[in-house]
């Protein structure tokens, strides 16, 4: 943002203050000055001249020799511009002047003028184009001034460029400094000056605005305040020099006296304004509302058709949309040469709404830039009076009596209590109560002493960034001067306090790292289409940084797949990865505040070869059983005694999947990632992934593990094989056999699954190895036979299973 020193001096006395000091103090106050340029110095050696004679160059067809009066002295200058002519008033660079831009150099580097002979004719200077002076892109010919220019006048004086322009950079919270008034406040505090209070002089005449204009704010949530004034008998035309120079000095193109006035006041006070041609407002009524269902397009002032959505705020008349609130007006109500009645809008819009609108439209304007960061809601009337004064003065218009002002509420200062000891403790200072009050009141924050150590502050509405006492303490620190705060202090350490041991998460990380896993940390923000692929009810960001960060993740899977993809791209195909992070979901429970829930998760990722090729074995790829083993390793670490894995059908995330249940609670899911998910994130290799609920797992973790004494009597080993339907889960069969064994049960495992020759179509054979035993005696043949008989009956009833063979 550009700030003019000449403009600042109308708002605060800066006499005797150097440009360097202004730049330094603003930067120390947090209003960073990136650069500044003194134009009076830049155009040293350039003056206004009058071309007296123009003759053809004797030795060049395209050159001319000009006699130029530069104020009491006539110079001979060789010029190649096709438009040079006698009688013109032109910018002239004298010998020694530094031309800002060499239009014949590819890089446009500046160059110094010297007395030179051009094709045998001596030239004592240069008549310049706008491009050469750095005042525009036109290099087709020299600049020609109007008749008001006097020869010999320094160019910077004539152009109003005897000024220093500061380029400042602001953090988003300092919206109050997006104006000359805001920066003037900072400088007044920095140099112990009083801001200059400019009195607005307006004269109202004719019928009241309320007799001509009506306003209806139907969307007060998007437009908390809407104010308007009316100026009649306006004559639209070029702006006077002071107004044109003012807006152009900070990079705004001059358009006409009405539009320039609105831009001038926005740059001066920080309140964006918009001017409508009242004759083009149907029914002379303004309606602030959301678009209707059939209103999907709108043509803005830049002649581009924009796609509008139902959540945007529109400024409308009785028949049509006339502006996109807080962003840009429309061609159907713009000010033209025929305009005679100007309706001036000064409104306050919802920050988030304008930010979303600007992002959706891909349209950032001076107005939207300010509304996105927050504009003082109490500034609308002051800005209306100031702009009305300028329009009436520059156009001969008559200001209608009265102001339309519709506000959703009263905008009152925030009351914040500040404790002196808290200020000094945080800043490392020893400031007295009176000094703190002086500092705060220098930036227009009124204070009352509640006691000797407590201050009650009234934070004005133009400082929307100040919410708490720590915000006020920051203000004290930056205005008092961080450089004045001592940079040495004493710190007390208590060596009696013991350090805490490793947390459960640290131990979990150690376990997985010890098992050969590498930890990854992925971004919790992702594209909306990726989040929506896994959960349509994802949490969308109101104002995303980019489309790639538009939603909060609902699962750790996308980040894991992106990491696998990056590793594959770098030639690493075998991976064991884990991540501990949070996912973000929308809760269906009404008691959850905001309906948003953050859930800690741990994920496990396997991809590539479990065992690489060696001289004694073939390569073995990771499979779902490796994933199940790693999950069980984690559950054993947590000292859990029992758990269940339930197989589920194919989903868009998984082609093979298992859900983990502990004590009847579903605590996670894992499996082979489906092709659709792999393709979504450009992964061309099988990936096995599991995601577990970390909060529940850690809550179930047992502090101690119970051990049993070694068995006194030997176990009996028995193998049982059953033929069952192909889709029968082995885990359910194992549970049935465990229950059939009762107190004799010691262990069970699957050692063979077979289908093919000898097995009916659609069926499979599953073989289990079981260990049975007793705490009181050695089992006999009767015990084993009784178990086999019970097991056979149980399996037949539950699974229609046929006992295939048995071994003792």
PDB file of N, CA, C and O in Angstrom, residues 47-98:
ATOM      1  N   UNK A  47      12.372  20.156 -15.903  1.00  0.00           N
ATOM      2  CA  UNK A  47      11.537  21.352 -15.794  1.00  0.00           C
ATOM      3  C   UNK A  47      10.520  21.374 -16.929  1.00  0.00           C
ATOM      4  O   UNK A  47      10.581  20.569 -17.856  1.00  0.00           O
ATOM      5  N   UNK A  48       9.590  22.317 -16.825  1.00  0.00           N
ATOM      6  CA  UNK A  48       8.619  22.532 -17.902  1.00  0.00           C
ATOM      7  C   UNK A  48       9.231  23.511 -18.904  1.00  0.00           C
ATOM      8  O   UNK A  48       9.750  24.568 -18.520  1.00  0.00           O
ATOM      9  N   UNK A  49       9.216  23.149 -20.204  1.00  0.00           N
ATOM     10  CA  UNK A  49       9.744  24.016 -21.260  1.00  0.00           C
ATOM     11  C   UNK A  49       8.693  24.289 -22.320  1.00  0.00           C
ATOM     12  O   UNK A  49       7.684  23.571 -22.410  1.00  0.00           O
ATOM     13  N   UNK A  50       8.934  25.324 -23.121  1.00  0.00           N
ATOM     14  CA  UNK A  50       8.045  25.659 -24.228  1.00  0.00           C
ATOM     15  C   UNK A  50       8.840  25.516 -25.531  1.00  0.00           C
ATOM     16  O   UNK A  50       9.931  26.095 -25.677  1.00  0.00           O
ATOM     17  N   UNK A  51       8.303  24.743 -26.463  1.00  0.00           N
ATOM     18  CA  UNK A  51       8.963  24.555 -27.754  1.00  0.00           C
ATOM     19  C   UNK A  51       8.697  25.802 -28.609  1.00  0.00           C
ATOM     20  O   UNK A  51       7.542  26.105 -28.951  1.00  0.00           O
ATOM     21  N   UNK A  52       9.776  26.508 -28.953  1.00  0.00           N
ATOM     22  CA  UNK A  52       9.643  27.743 -29.740  1.00  0.00           C
ATOM     23  C   UNK A  52       9.703  27.460 -31.237  1.00  0.00           C
ATOM     24  O   UNK A  52       8.914  27.999 -32.011  1.00  0.00           O
ATOM     25  N   UNK A  53      10.662  26.634 -31.651  1.00  0.00           N
ATOM     26  CA  UNK A  53      10.845  26.333 -33.072  1.00  0.00           C
ATOM     27  C   UNK A  53      11.142  24.845 -33.240  1.00  0.00           C
ATOM     28  O   UNK A  53      11.748  24.227 -32.361  1.00  0.00           O
ATOM     29  N   UNK A  54      10.734  24.309 -34.392  1.00  0.00           N
ATOM     30  CA  UNK A  54      11.044  22.924 -34.731  1.00  0.00           C
ATOM     31  C   UNK A  54      11.543  22.904 -36.173  1.00  0.00           C
ATOM     32  O   UNK A  54      10.848  23.359 -37.096  1.00  0.00           O
ATOM     33  N   UNK A  55      12.785  22.422 -36.386  1.00  0.00           N
ATOM     34  CA  UNK A  55      13.354  22.311 -37.727  1.00  0.00           C
ATOM     35  C   UNK A  55      13.804  20.880 -37.984  1.00  0.00           C
ATOM     36  O   UNK A  55      14.175  20.160 -37.062  1.00  0.00           O
ATOM     37  N   UNK A  56      13.839  20.509 -39.259  1.00  0.00           N
ATOM     38  CA  UNK A  56      14.292  19.187 -39.652  1.00  0.00           C
ATOM     39  C   UNK A  56      15.797  19.060 -39.408  1.00  0.00           C
ATOM     40  O   UNK A  56      16.562  20.003 -39.651  1.00  0.00           O
ATOM     41  N   UNK A  57      16.222  17.931 -38.892  1.00  0.00           N
ATOM     42  CA  UNK A  57      17.646  17.676 -38.655  1.00  0.00           C
ATOM     43  C   UNK A  57      18.353  17.577 -40.005  1.00  0.00           C
ATOM     44  O   UNK A  57      17.881  16.889 -40.911  1.00  0.00           O
ATOM     45  N   UNK A  58      19.470  18.259 -40.158  1.00  0.00           N
ATOM     46  CA  UNK A  58      20.138  18.257 -41.472  1.00  0.00           C
ATOM     47  C   UNK A  58      20.703  16.900 -41.883  1.00  0.00           C
ATOM     48  O   UNK A  58      20.885  16.662 -43.092  1.00  0.00           O
ATOM     49  N   UNK A  59      20.958  16.029 -40.934  1.00  0.00           N
ATOM     50  CA  UNK A  59      21.624  14.767 -41.263  1.00  0.00           C
ATOM     51  C   UNK A  59      20.792  13.524 -40.907  1.00  0.00           C
ATOM     52  O   UNK A  59      21.326  12.415 -40.892  1.00  0.00           O
ATOM     53  N   UNK A  60      19.523  13.705 -40.550  1.00  0.00           N
ATOM     54  CA  UNK A  60      18.686  12.539 -40.186  1.00  0.00           C
ATOM     55  C   UNK A  60      17.232  12.845 -40.521  1.00  0.00           C
ATOM     56  O   UNK A  60      16.703  13.886 -40.120  1.00  0.00           O
ATOM     57  N   UNK A  61      16.599  11.912 -41.228  1.00  0.00           N
ATOM     58  CA  UNK A  61      15.220  12.136 -41.669  1.00  0.00           C
ATOM     59  C   UNK A  61      14.235  12.111 -40.507  1.00  0.00           C
ATOM     60  O   UNK A  61      13.220  12.821 -40.532  1.00  0.00           O
ATOM     61  N   UNK A  62      14.487  11.262 -39.479  1.00  0.00           N
ATOM     62  CA  UNK A  62      13.510  11.089 -38.402  1.00  0.00           C
ATOM     63  C   UNK A  62      13.774  11.982 -37.194  1.00  0.00           C
ATOM     64  O   UNK A  62      13.046  11.908 -36.204  1.00  0.00           O
ATOM     65  N   UNK A  63      14.814  12.786 -37.229  1.00  0.00           N
ATOM     66  CA  UNK A  63      15.141  13.652 -36.104  1.00  0.00           C
ATOM     67  C   UNK A  63      14.799  15.102 -36.411  1.00  0.00           C
ATOM     68  O   UNK A  63      14.794  15.527 -37.582  1.00  0.00           O
ATOM     69  N   UNK A  64      14.560  15.862 -35.337  1.00  0.00           N
ATOM     70  CA  UNK A  64      14.254  17.292 -35.464  1.00  0.00           C
ATOM     71  C   UNK A  64      15.100  18.071 -34.463  1.00  0.00           C
ATOM     72  O   UNK A  64      15.447  17.544 -33.379  1.00  0.00           O
ATOM     73  N   UNK A  65      15.395  19.307 -34.799  1.00  0.00           N
ATOM     74  CA  UNK A  65      16.143  20.189 -33.907  1.00  0.00           C
ATOM     75  C   UNK A  65      15.168  21.233 -33.364  1.00  0.00           C
ATOM     76  O   UNK A  65      14.518  21.955 -34.133  1.00  0.00           O
ATOM     77  N   UNK A  66      15.054  21.271 -32.038  1.00  0.00           N
ATOM     78  CA  UNK A  66      14.059  22.137 -31.392  1.00  0.00           C
ATOM     79  C   UNK A  66      14.743  23.236 -30.589  1.00  0.00           C
ATOM     80  O   UNK A  66      15.771  22.998 -29.935  1.00  0.00           O
ATOM     81  N   UNK A  67      14.160  24.417 -30.608  1.00  0.00           N
ATOM     82  CA  UNK A  67      14.554  25.499 -29.720  1.00  0.00           C
ATOM     83  C   UNK A  67      13.532  25.551 -28.591  1.00  0.00           C
ATOM     84  O   UNK A  67      12.331  25.714 -28.828  1.00  0.00           O
ATOM     85  N   UNK A  68      14.006  25.334 -27.366  1.00  0.00           N
ATOM     86  CA  UNK A  68      13.096  25.195 -26.221  1.00  0.00           C
ATOM     87  C   UNK A  68      13.424  26.225 -25.161  1.00  0.00           C
ATOM     88  O   UNK A  68      14.578  26.332 -24.701  1.00  0.00           O
ATOM     89  N   UNK A  69      12.401  27.013 -24.758  1.00  0.00           N
ATOM     90  CA  UNK A  69      12.540  27.984 -23.669  1.00  0.00           C
ATOM     91  C   UNK A  69      12.319  27.243 -22.353  1.00  0.00           C
ATOM     92  O   UNK A  69      11.246  26.689 -22.092  1.00  0.00           O
ATOM     93  N   UNK A  70      13.367  27.213 -21.508  1.00  0.00           N
ATOM     94  CA  UNK A  70      13.271  26.496 -20.232  1.00  0.00           C
ATOM     95  C   UNK A  70      13.195  27.482 -19.054  1.00  0.00           C
ATOM     96  O   UNK A  70      13.489  27.127 -17.925  1.00  0.00           O
ATOM     97  N   UNK A  71      12.746  28.716 -19.368  1.00  0.00           N
ATOM     98  CA  UNK A  71      12.576  29.717 -18.313  1.00  0.00           C
ATOM     99  C   UNK A  71      13.690  30.729 -18.319  1.00  0.00           C
ATOM    100  O   UNK A  71      14.545  30.698 -17.437  1.00  0.00           O
ATOM    101  N   UNK A  72      13.652  31.611 -19.315  1.00  0.00           N
ATOM    102  CA  UNK A  72      14.670  32.648 -19.407  1.00  0.00           C
ATOM    103  C   UNK A  72      15.891  32.219 -20.189  1.00  0.00           C
ATOM    104  O   UNK A  72      16.806  33.025 -20.399  1.00  0.00           O
ATOM    105  N   UNK A  73      15.957  30.998 -20.627  1.00  0.00           N
ATOM    106  CA  UNK A  73      17.085  30.498 -21.395  1.00  0.00           C
ATOM    107  C   UNK A  73      16.559  29.558 -22.466  1.00  0.00           C
ATOM    108  O   UNK A  73      15.650  28.763 -22.220  1.00  0.00           O
ATOM    109  N   UNK A  74      17.131  29.657 -23.672  1.00  0.00           N
ATOM    110  CA  UNK A  74      16.694  28.816 -24.784  1.00  0.00           C
ATOM    111  C   UNK A  74      17.753  27.745 -25.033  1.00  0.00           C
ATOM    112  O   UNK A  74      18.948  28.060 -25.161  1.00  0.00           O
ATOM    113  N   UNK A  75      17.296  26.490 -25.082  1.00  0.00           N
ATOM    114  CA  UNK A  75      18.183  25.356 -25.314  1.00  0.00           C
ATOM    115  C   UNK A  75      17.912  24.755 -26.685  1.00  0.00           C
ATOM    116  O   UNK A  75      16.769  24.715 -27.153  1.00  0.00           O
ATOM    117  N   UNK A  76      18.984  24.257 -27.303  1.00  0.00           N
ATOM    118  CA  UNK A  76      18.854  23.521 -28.564  1.00  0.00           C
ATOM    119  C   UNK A  76      18.836  22.025 -28.237  1.00  0.00           C
ATOM    120  O   UNK A  76      19.794  21.505 -27.647  1.00  0.00           O
ATOM    121  N   UNK A  77      17.734  21.356 -28.590  1.00  0.00           N
ATOM    122  CA  UNK A  77      17.568  19.939 -28.224  1.00  0.00           C
ATOM    123  C   UNK A  77      17.171  19.145 -29.456  1.00  0.00           C
ATOM    124  O   UNK A  77      16.238  19.510 -30.180  1.00  0.00           O
ATOM    125  N   UNK A  78      17.888  18.033 -29.702  1.00  0.00           N
ATOM    126  CA  UNK A  78      17.546  17.123 -30.794  1.00  0.00           C
ATOM    127  C   UNK A  78      16.490  16.151 -30.282  1.00  0.00           C
ATOM    128  O   UNK A  78      16.652  15.547 -29.214  1.00  0.00           O
ATOM    129  N   UNK A  79      15.388  16.004 -31.047  1.00  0.00           N
ATOM    130  CA  UNK A  79      14.259  15.165 -30.590  1.00  0.00           C
ATOM    131  C   UNK A  79      13.783  14.283 -31.742  1.00  0.00           C
ATOM    132  O   UNK A  79      13.684  14.738 -32.887  1.00  0.00           O
ATOM    133  N   UNK A  80      13.489  13.027 -31.428  1.00  0.00           N
ATOM    134  CA  UNK A  80      13.004  12.091 -32.450  1.00  0.00           C
ATOM    135  C   UNK A  80      11.526  11.805 -32.348  1.00  0.00           C
ATOM    136  O   UNK A  80      11.005  10.947 -33.080  1.00  0.00           O
ATOM    137  N   UNK A  81      10.796  12.462 -31.456  1.00  0.00           N
ATOM    138  CA  UNK A  81       9.363  12.173 -31.275  1.00  0.00           C
ATOM    139  C   UNK A  81       8.573  12.681 -32.470  1.00  0.00           C
ATOM    140  O   UNK A  81       8.778  13.816 -32.917  1.00  0.00           O
ATOM    141  N   UNK A  82       7.656  11.905 -32.996  1.00  0.00           N
ATOM    142  CA  UNK A  82       6.891  12.340 -34.171  1.00  0.00           C
ATOM    143  C   UNK A  82       5.892  13.437 -33.856  1.00  0.00           C
ATOM    144  O   UNK A  82       5.430  14.139 -34.769  1.00  0.00           O
ATOM    145  N   UNK A  83       5.515  13.603 -32.571  1.00  0.00           N
ATOM    146  CA  UNK A  83       4.454  14.564 -32.243  1.00  0.00           C
ATOM    147  C   UNK A  83       4.965  15.912 -31.755  1.00  0.00           C
ATOM    148  O   UNK A  83       4.181  16.768 -31.348  1.00  0.00           O
ATOM    149  N   UNK A  84       6.283  16.132 -31.723  1.00  0.00           N
ATOM    150  CA  UNK A  84       6.814  17.401 -31.234  1.00  0.00           C
ATOM    151  C   UNK A  84       6.429  18.517 -32.206  1.00  0.00           C
ATOM    152  O   UNK A  84       6.494  18.362 -33.433  1.00  0.00           O
ATOM    153  N   UNK A  85       6.038  19.700 -31.634  1.00  0.00           N
ATOM    154  CA  UNK A  85       5.598  20.823 -32.478  1.00  0.00           C
ATOM    155  C   UNK A  85       5.797  22.126 -31.726  1.00  0.00           C
ATOM    156  O   UNK A  85       5.830  22.160 -30.480  1.00  0.00           O
ATOM    157  N   UNK A  86       5.932  23.201 -32.483  1.00  0.00           N
ATOM    158  CA  UNK A  86       6.119  24.521 -31.869  1.00  0.00           C
ATOM    159  C   UNK A  86       4.883  24.894 -31.062  1.00  0.00           C
ATOM    160  O   UNK A  86       3.752  24.576 -31.420  1.00  0.00           O
ATOM    161  N   UNK A  87       5.119  25.574 -29.921  1.00  0.00           N
ATOM    162  CA  UNK A  87       4.038  26.016 -29.057  1.00  0.00           C
ATOM    163  C   UNK A  87       3.691  25.052 -27.942  1.00  0.00           C
ATOM    164  O   UNK A  87       2.923  25.394 -27.035  1.00  0.00           O
ATOM    165  N   UNK A  88       4.243  23.845 -27.991  1.00  0.00           N
ATOM    166  CA  UNK A  88       3.920  22.844 -26.954  1.00  0.00           C
ATOM    167  C   UNK A  88       4.663  23.138 -25.655  1.00  0.00           C
ATOM    168  O   UNK A  88       5.787  23.656 -25.668  1.00  0.00           O
ATOM    169  N   UNK A  89       4.013  22.818 -24.540  1.00  0.00           N
ATOM    170  CA  UNK A  89       4.671  22.841 -23.231  1.00  0.00           C
ATOM    171  C   UNK A  89       5.001  21.397 -22.871  1.00  0.00           C
ATOM    172  O   UNK A  89       4.110  20.540 -22.845  1.00  0.00           O
ATOM    173  N   UNK A  90       6.285  21.142 -22.609  1.00  0.00           N
ATOM    174  CA  UNK A  90       6.778  19.760 -22.535  1.00  0.00           C
ATOM    175  C   UNK A  90       7.724  19.592 -21.356  1.00  0.00           C
ATOM    176  O   UNK A  90       8.292  20.573 -20.852  1.00  0.00           O
ATOM    177  N   UNK A  91       7.920  18.323 -20.897  1.00  0.00           N
ATOM    178  CA  UNK A  91       8.924  18.055 -19.867  1.00  0.00           C
ATOM    179  C   UNK A  91      10.320  18.002 -20.493  1.00  0.00           C
ATOM    180  O   UNK A  91      10.531  17.300 -21.485  1.00  0.00           O
ATOM    181  N   UNK A  92      11.255  18.725 -19.897  1.00  0.00           N
ATOM    182  CA  UNK A  92      12.608  18.786 -20.433  1.00  0.00           C
ATOM    183  C   UNK A  92      13.598  18.348 -19.369  1.00  0.00           C
ATOM    184  O   UNK A  92      13.571  18.830 -18.229  1.00  0.00           O
ATOM    185  N   UNK A  93      14.469  17.422 -19.768  1.00  0.00           N
ATOM    186  CA  UNK A  93      15.559  17.010 -18.899  1.00  0.00           C
ATOM    187  C   UNK A  93      16.815  17.762 -19.300  1.00  0.00           C
ATOM    188  O   UNK A  93      17.240  17.701 -20.460  1.00  0.00           O
ATOM    189  N   UNK A  94      17.423  18.472 -18.337  1.00  0.00           N
ATOM    190  CA  UNK A  94      18.625  19.245 -18.617  1.00  0.00           C
ATOM    191  C   UNK A  94      19.860  18.369 -18.439  1.00  0.00           C
ATOM    192  O   UNK A  94      19.794  17.276 -17.857  1.00  0.00           O
ATOM    193  N   UNK A  95      20.998  18.855 -18.924  1.00  0.00           N
ATOM    194  CA  UNK A  95      22.249  18.111 -18.799  1.00  0.00           C
ATOM    195  C   UNK A  95      22.531  17.836 -17.320  1.00  0.00           C
ATOM    196  O   UNK A  95      22.455  18.738 -16.477  1.00  0.00           O
ATOM    197  N   UNK A  96      22.828  16.569 -17.002  1.00  0.00           N
ATOM    198  CA  UNK A  96      23.087  16.149 -15.625  1.00  0.00           C
ATOM    199  C   UNK A  96      21.916  15.444 -14.977  1.00  0.00           C
ATOM    200  O   UNK A  96      22.072  14.780 -13.953  1.00  0.00           O
ATOM    201  N   UNK A  97      20.724  15.607 -15.542  1.00  0.00           N
ATOM    202  CA  UNK A  97      19.539  14.944 -14.974  1.00  0.00           C
ATOM    203  C   UNK A  97      19.608  13.436 -15.226  1.00  0.00           C
ATOM    204  O   UNK A  97      20.149  12.978 -16.246  1.00  0.00           O
ATOM    205  N   UNK A  98      19.025  12.668 -14.308  1.00  0.00           N
ATOM    206  CA  UNK A  98      18.978  11.212 -14.425  1.00  0.00           C
ATOM    207  C   UNK A  98      17.611  10.803 -14.956  1.00  0.00           C
ATOM    208  O   UNK A  98      16.604  10.950 -14.276  1.00  0.00           O
TER     209      UNK A  98
END
